[in-house]
Each structure stands twice: as C-alpha cells, then as structure tokens.
XYZ file of C-alpha atoms in Angstrom:
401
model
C -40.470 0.854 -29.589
C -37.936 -1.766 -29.154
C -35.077 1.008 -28.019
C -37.311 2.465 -25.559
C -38.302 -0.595 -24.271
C -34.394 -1.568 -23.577
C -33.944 1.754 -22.182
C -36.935 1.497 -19.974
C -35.076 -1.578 -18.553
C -31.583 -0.596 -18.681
C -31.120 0.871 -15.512
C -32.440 -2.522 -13.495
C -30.449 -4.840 -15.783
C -27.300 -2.786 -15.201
C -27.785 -2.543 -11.441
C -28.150 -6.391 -11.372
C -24.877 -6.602 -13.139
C -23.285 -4.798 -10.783
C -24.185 -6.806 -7.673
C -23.949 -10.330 -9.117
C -20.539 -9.164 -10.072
C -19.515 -7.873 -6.221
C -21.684 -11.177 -5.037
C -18.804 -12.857 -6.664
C -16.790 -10.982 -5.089
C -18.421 -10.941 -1.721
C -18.760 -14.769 -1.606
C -15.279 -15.937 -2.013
C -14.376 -13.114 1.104
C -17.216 -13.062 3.087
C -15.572 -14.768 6.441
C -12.945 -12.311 6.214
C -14.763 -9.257 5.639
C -17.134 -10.282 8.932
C -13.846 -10.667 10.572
C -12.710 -7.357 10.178
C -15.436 -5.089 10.513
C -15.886 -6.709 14.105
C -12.182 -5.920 14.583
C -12.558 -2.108 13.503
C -16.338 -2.193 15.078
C -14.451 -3.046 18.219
C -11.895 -1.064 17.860
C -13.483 1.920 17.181
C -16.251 1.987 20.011
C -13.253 1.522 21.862
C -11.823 4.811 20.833
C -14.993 6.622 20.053
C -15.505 6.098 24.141
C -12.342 7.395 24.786
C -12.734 10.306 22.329
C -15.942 11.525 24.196
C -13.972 11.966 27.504
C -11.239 13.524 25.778
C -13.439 16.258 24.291
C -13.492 19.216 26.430
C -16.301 20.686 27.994
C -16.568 23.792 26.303
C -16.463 22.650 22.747
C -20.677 22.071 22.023
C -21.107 19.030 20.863
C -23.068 20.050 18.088
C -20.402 21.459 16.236
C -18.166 18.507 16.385
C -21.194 16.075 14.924
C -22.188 18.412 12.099
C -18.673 18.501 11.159
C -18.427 14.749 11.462
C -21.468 14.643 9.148
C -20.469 16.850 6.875
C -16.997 14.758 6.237
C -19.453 11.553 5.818
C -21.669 13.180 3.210
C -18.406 15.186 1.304
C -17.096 11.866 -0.344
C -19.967 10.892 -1.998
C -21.007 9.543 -5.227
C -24.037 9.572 -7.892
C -23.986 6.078 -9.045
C -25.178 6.043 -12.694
C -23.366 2.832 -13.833
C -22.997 3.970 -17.413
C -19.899 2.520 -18.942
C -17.638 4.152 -21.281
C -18.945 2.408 -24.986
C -22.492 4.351 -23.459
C -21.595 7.447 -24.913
C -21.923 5.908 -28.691
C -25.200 4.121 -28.017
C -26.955 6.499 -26.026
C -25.780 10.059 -26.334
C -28.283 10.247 -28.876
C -30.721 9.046 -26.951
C -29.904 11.448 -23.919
C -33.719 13.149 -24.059
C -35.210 9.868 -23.121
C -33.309 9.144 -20.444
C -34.292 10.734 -17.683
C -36.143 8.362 -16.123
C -32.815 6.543 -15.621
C -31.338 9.582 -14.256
C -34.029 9.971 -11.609
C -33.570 6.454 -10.632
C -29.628 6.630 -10.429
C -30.244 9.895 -7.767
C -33.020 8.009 -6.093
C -30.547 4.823 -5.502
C -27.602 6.996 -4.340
C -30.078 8.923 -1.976
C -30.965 5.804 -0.564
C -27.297 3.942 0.134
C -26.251 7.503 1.559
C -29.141 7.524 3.835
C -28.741 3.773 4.691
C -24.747 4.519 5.232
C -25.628 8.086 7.677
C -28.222 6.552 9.653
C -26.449 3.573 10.447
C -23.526 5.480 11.982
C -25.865 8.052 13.567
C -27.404 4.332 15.002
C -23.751 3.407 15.854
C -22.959 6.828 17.541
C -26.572 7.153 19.069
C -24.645 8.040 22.791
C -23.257 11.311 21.109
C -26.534 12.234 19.610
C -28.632 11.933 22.650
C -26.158 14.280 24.644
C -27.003 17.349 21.999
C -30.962 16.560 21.020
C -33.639 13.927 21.295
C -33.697 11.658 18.142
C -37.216 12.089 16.738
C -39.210 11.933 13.334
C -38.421 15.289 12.965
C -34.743 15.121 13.278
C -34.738 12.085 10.979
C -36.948 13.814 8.208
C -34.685 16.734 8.265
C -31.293 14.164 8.162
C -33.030 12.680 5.330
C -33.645 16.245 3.851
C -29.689 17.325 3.991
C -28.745 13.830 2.621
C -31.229 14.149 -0.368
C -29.556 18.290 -0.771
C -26.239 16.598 -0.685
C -26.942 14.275 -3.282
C -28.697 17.021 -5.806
C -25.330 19.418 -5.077
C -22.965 16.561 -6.086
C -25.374 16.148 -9.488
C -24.845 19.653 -10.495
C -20.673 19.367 -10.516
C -21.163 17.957 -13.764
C -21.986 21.149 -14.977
C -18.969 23.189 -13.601
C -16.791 24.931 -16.544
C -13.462 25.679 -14.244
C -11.327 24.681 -11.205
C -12.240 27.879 -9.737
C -16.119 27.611 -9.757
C -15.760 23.795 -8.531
C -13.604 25.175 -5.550
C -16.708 27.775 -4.661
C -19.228 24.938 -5.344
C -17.639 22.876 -2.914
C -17.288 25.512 -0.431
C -20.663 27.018 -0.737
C -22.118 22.524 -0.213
C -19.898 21.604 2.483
C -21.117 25.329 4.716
C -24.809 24.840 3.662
C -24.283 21.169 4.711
C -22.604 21.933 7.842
C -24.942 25.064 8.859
C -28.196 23.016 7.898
C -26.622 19.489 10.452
C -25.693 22.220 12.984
C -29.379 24.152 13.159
C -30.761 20.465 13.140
C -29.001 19.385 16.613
C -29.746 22.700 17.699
C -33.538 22.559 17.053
C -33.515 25.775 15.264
C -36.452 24.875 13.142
C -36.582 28.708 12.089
C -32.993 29.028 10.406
C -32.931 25.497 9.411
C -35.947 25.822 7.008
C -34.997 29.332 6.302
C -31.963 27.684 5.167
C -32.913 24.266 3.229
C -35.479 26.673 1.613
C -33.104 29.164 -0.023
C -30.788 25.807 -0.755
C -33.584 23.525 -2.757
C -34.640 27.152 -4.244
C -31.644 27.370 -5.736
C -30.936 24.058 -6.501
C -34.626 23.759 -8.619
C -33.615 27.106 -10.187
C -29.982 25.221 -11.072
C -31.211 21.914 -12.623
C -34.549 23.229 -13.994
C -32.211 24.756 -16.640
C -32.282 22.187 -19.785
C -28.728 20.832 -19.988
C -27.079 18.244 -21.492
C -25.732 15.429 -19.466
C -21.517 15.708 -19.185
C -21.153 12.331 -19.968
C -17.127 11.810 -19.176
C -18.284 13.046 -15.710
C -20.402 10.712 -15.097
C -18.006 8.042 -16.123
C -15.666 9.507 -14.214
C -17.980 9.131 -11.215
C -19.068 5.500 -12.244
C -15.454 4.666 -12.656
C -13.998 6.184 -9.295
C -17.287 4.616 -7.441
C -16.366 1.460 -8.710
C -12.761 1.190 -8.362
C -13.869 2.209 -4.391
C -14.987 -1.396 -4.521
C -12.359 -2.813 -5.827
C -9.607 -1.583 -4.026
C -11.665 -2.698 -0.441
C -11.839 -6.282 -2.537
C -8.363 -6.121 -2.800
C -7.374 -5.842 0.655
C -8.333 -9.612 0.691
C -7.707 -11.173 -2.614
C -6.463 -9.695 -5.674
C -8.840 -8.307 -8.409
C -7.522 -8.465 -12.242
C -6.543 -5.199 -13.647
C -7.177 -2.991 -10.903
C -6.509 0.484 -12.855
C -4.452 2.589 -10.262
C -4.072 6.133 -9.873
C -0.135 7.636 -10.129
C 1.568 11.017 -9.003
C 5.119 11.198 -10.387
C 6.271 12.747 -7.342
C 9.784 13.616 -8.216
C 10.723 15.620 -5.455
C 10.788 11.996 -3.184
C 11.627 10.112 -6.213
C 14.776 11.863 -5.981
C 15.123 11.347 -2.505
C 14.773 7.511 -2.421
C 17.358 7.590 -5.714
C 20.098 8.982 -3.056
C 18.994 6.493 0.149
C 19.214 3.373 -1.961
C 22.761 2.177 -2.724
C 23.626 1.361 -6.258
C 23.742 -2.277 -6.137
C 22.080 -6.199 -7.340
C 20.709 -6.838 -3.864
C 19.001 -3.338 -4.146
C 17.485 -3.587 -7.511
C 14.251 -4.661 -6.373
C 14.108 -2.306 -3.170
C 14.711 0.223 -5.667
C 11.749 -0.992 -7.371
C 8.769 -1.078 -5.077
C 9.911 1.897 -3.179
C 9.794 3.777 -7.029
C 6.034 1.949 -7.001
C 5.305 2.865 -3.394
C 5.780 6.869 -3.767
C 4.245 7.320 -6.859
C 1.099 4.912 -6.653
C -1.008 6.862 -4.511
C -3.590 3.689 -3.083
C -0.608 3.030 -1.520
C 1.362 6.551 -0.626
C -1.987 8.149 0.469
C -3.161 4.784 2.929
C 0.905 4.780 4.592
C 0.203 9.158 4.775
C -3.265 8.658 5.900
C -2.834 5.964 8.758
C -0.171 7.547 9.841
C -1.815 10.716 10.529
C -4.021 9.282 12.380
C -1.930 7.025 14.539
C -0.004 10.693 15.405
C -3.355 12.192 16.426
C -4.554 9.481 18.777
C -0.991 9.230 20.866
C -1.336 12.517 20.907
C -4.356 12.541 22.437
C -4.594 9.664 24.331
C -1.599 8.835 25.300
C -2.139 6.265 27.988
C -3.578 3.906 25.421
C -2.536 5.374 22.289
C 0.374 2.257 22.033
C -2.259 -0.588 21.530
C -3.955 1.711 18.328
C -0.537 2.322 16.967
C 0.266 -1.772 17.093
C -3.142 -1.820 15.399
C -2.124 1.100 12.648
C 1.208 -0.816 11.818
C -0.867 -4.532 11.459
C -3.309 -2.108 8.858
C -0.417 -0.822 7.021
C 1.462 -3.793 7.131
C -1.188 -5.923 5.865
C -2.470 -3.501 3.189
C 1.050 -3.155 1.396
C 1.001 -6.851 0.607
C -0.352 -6.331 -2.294
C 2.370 -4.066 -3.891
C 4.489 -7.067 -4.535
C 2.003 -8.019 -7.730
C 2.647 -4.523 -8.801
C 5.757 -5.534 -10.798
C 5.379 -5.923 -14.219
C 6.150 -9.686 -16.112
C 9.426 -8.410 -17.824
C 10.856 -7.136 -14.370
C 10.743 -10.750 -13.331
C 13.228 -11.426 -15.847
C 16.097 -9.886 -14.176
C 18.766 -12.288 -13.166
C 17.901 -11.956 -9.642
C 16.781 -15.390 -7.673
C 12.691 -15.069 -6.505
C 14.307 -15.337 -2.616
C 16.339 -12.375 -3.076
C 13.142 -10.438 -4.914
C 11.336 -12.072 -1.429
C 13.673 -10.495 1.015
C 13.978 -7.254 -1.194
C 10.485 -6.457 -0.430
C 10.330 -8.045 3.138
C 13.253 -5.423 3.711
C 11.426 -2.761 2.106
C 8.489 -3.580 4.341
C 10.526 -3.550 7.295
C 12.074 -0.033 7.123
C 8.275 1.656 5.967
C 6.760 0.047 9.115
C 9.924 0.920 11.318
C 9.584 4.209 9.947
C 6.049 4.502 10.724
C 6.553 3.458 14.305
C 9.496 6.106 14.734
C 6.690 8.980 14.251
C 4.167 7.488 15.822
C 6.541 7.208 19.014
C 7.806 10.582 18.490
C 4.306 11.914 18.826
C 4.058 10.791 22.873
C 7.623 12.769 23.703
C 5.213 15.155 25.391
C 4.072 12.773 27.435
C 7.352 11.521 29.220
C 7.666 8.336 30.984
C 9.619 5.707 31.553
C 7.309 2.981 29.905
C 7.865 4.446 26.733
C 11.375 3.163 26.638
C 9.440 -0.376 27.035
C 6.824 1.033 24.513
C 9.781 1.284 22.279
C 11.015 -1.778 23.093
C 7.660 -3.911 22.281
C 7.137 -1.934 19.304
C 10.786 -2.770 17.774
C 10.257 -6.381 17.904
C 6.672 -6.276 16.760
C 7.583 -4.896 14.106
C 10.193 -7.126 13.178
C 8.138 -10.693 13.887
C 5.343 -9.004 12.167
C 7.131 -8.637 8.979
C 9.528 -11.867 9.411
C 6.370 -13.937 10.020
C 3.461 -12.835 9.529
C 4.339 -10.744 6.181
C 6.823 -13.679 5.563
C 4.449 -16.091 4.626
C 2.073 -14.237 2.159
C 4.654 -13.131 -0.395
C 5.327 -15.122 -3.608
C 6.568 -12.578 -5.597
C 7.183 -14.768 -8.552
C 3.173 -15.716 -9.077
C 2.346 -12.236 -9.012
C -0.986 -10.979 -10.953
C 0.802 -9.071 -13.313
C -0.990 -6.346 -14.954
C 0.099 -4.757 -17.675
C-alpha cells in the first residue's frame, strides 16, 4: 500500500523537483534573461515584418505557416522526468504506472500548446492574412499538437534506423497536411485526415507494450540538458554533460593551419574543443546559416542582423574557455598568454564568420559595402578586444572532468 501510495505521488514530487531546481536557476538570471528576450522579441518582429514583404505573391501563405508549424512541433519532447537509478526501482513496477505516464503526455501536451499558441499570438498578422482565428481553428491546433505529442510517444517503440526515418516522415507530412487543411478551412480532408491518424495511433498504443525505458531517459536527459545549456549562456552550470563528434576530417585541417609552436598550444586547444563539441560547432554552423540567408534576402538591412549574429556568436563561445580540463592548466604557459590564446582564437572564428556573411551580399553590389566591410572589421575587433576581453579568466575556469 505504501509503494503505491509513493507512486501515486511520484510524478508531482518529481515535477516540483524539477522547477525548484530551474527556480534556482531562474532567480540568480532573471534580469538577464528579460533582457534578452526583449532584444530577440525586438529583433525578430523586426525581421518577421521584413520577411512578409519579402515573400512573393504567389507563394500561399498557407504553405509557408504549416511548414513553420511543423518545424515548431518536430523538436519536441515527452517529459517523463524519470532518472536513470528508475529503472532498478520501478521497472518492476512498470504495470502500475500508467497513471504517471498519462500525466507526463498530458504535461508535455500542455507546454507544447502553451509554446504554439503563443507564437501563433506573436505572429497573429500572418494568420489573419490566410483564415479567421476562431474556436474552431484553435480546437483543431490543439488537436495536431495533442497527435504530435502521441507520434513522438510511440518512437520508443521503433526497432531500426530505417523504420524511425519512415516514422518521422510519415509525422512531419500528416503534421504538415493536417496545419495546411486547417488554414485552408478544409474541414472535409482535415477530419478525413486526423481520423485515419488517431485511428492508427489508438490501433498503435492500444497494443500492450513495455515501456523502453533508456528512451525515455534519453528523452528526460536531452530535455533537460535543453535547459541547461540556455542556463549556460548566462552563468555556468556544474557538469554540463556535452555532446562530441570526432570530426577528423577538420581536425586534420586545423592540425595543418596552426603552427607548431608555445604561443599556439592553447589555440591549438580550444580550436581541437571547438570542432568536435558540437553545442558549440552546430550554434557557429547554425547562426551562420542564417546570417547568409537574411543578407541574402534582405540585403538593404541585412548588415545590422549580421552585427547582431556576430554579438550571438561572440557571446555564446565564452564559455568554451572553462572547457579545459585542470591538468591542461598545468602547462608552463603564463594565464595572459592562455588569455590572448583564446581572445585570438575568438578573433579569427568571428572574422571568419563575417567574411561569409559579407560574401553572401556580392550579388547585391554597391559601394557601401566597402564601408559595410569597413564597420564590420573593426567591430569585430573592439568586440573581442573589449567586450570579450573582460569576461575571460581562463585560470578560474569550472573545470569538469
């Protein structure tokens, strides 16, 4: 009686740990999280206005927010916040835990619903040029959010690469079709549709199966270091498990651009840690692409978004200098040379960013891009040289073994 009683209560004790941990969190960075969602809130209603004049005419805007809603609704995650000892204390108890299950989908239903309908809110100038928001419309949003959820659920029970990879196609098309009838009001082939797709999925999960527990860890795990790597943007969070790709190909590469010398040891070292840790490889990759697509699109204005791309990079590599493990320190290399080593290292990623991101207005020539050029030179350089400057201390780095 006891054990089922715990049970019964697990899933609200466990959720409670989990906030009053990120309240911790939360509390010490509060001012600057504010800060910087009305920076990229500003930012991107900037854009987004620009975006919508840049669209052309002929492209229906129905297709372009159904796939927009699609790519919202693709990254998400069944929070079950089961930790890895679970599997010892209640695998056996599996059968009497589905409560807790239903309560884990109902939660991530919710925070996906909460996180969709605030950006439809956000982008509500879009929506009204395709349909009339209504009940309906919402009830129906709610419906493919709630589909979306049950299709992520049933991964877990996946045997091979190749039937994930036809999973994955089969949700993000059913997703897509079922957003795209919606802002069409094609009530027919949209119920026609989320019929056949909850058919299926009832038909799927009705099956008794047993819970793939390292999935859901795997879920709980990614979900949660989500969290911590936005926490770490602004302060650093102990033992931060990061994901790695050895990447030898550009391994190799930086092995031949780095001369074989003292002063280079340590721009040896965090460009070694910069290819192959990929928080850090994937946000330089990611930015980037984007900062190519909006000069390419808008190039009038494009320059102030890549100044604003090269602060975001800048500011988010910071962090790499507590990367470096406690016996690295020991090198007989003085903490100002390990200081300029990664300012330098810095310097020629952001310079290097800027050289593609200028590359990508050559189709737009004028003669205020060699100004453009110019400007962006020397931001770059008092960007690093001061701003950067001033938050790295290599030698109190949170080393993390």
């Amino acid at each position: 009686m006891g054990v089922l009683m715990d049970i019964k209560t697990l899933w609200t004790s466990r959720v409670q740990e989990f906030y009053r941990k990120m309240y911790g969190y939360y509390s010490i960075i509060g001012a600057n999280v504010i800060y910087f969602f009305m920076i990229i809130s500003i930012v991107f209603i900037y854009y987004f206005n620009l975006f919508l004049q840049w669209i052309p005419p002929q492209i229906p805007v129905e297709v372009i927010l159904s796939l927009f809603i699609t790519l919202i609704l693709l990254p998400t995650k069944v929070r079950t916040f089961i930790k890895r000892p679970d599997i010892v204390f209640l695998l056996s108890l599996e059968w009497n835990l589905k409560s807790y299950f239903i309560r884990s989908l109902a939660y991530s239903f919710v925070i996906d619903a909460i996180k969709l309908l605030s950006i439809i809110i956000i982008l509500i100038s879009l929506f009204l040029q395709t349909t009339n928001i209504n009940l309906l419309i919402f009830i129906f949003i709610l419906g493919i959010v709630f589909y979306n959820i049950l299709m992520k659920w049933t991964e877990q029970w996946l045997e091979n690469q190749v039937q994930f990879v036809f999973h994955r196609l089969i949700r993000v098309l059913s997703t897509y079709l079922m957003c795209y009838f919606v802002f069409k009001s094609d009530w027919v082939f949209e119920l026609i549709l989320m019929s056949l797709c909850f058919s299926f999925l009832i038909y799927f999960i009705g099956k008794k199966r047993t819970v793939n527990w390292d999935w859901l860890i795997s879920e709980e795990e990614s979900a949660l270091l989500g969290n911590y790597k936005f926490i770490n943007y602004f302060i650093d969070v102990p033992n931060l498990k990061r994901s790695f790709r050895k990447r030898r190909f550009l391994t190799m590469i930086v092995k031949r651009c780095i001369s074989y010398s003292q002063s280079s040891t340590f721009i040896y070292l965090y460009s070694h840690l910069f290819v192959r840790y990929n928080d850090y490889f994937y946000l330089y990759l990611r930015l980037t692409v984007i900062g190519i697509f909006v000069n390419f699109a808008m190039p009038t204005s494009g320059w102030i978004f890549t100044f604003l791309i090269i602060f975001a990079t800048g500011f988010q590599i910071i962090p790499l200098q507590h990367e470096i493990k406690q016996w690295v320190l020991l090198y007989p290399i003085s903490k100002s040379q390990m200081k300029k080593s990664f300012l330098k290292f810095v310097l020629i990623l952001l310079y290097a960013q800027f050289i593609i991101l200028y590359i990508g207005r050559f189709n737009h020539t004028s003669t205020t891009n060699i100004y453009y050029l110019t400007i962006g030179i020397l931001f770059v350089y008092l960007f690093v040289n001061f701003f950067i400057s001033k938050r790295v201390n290599v030698s109190s780095s949170a080393i993390k073994e």
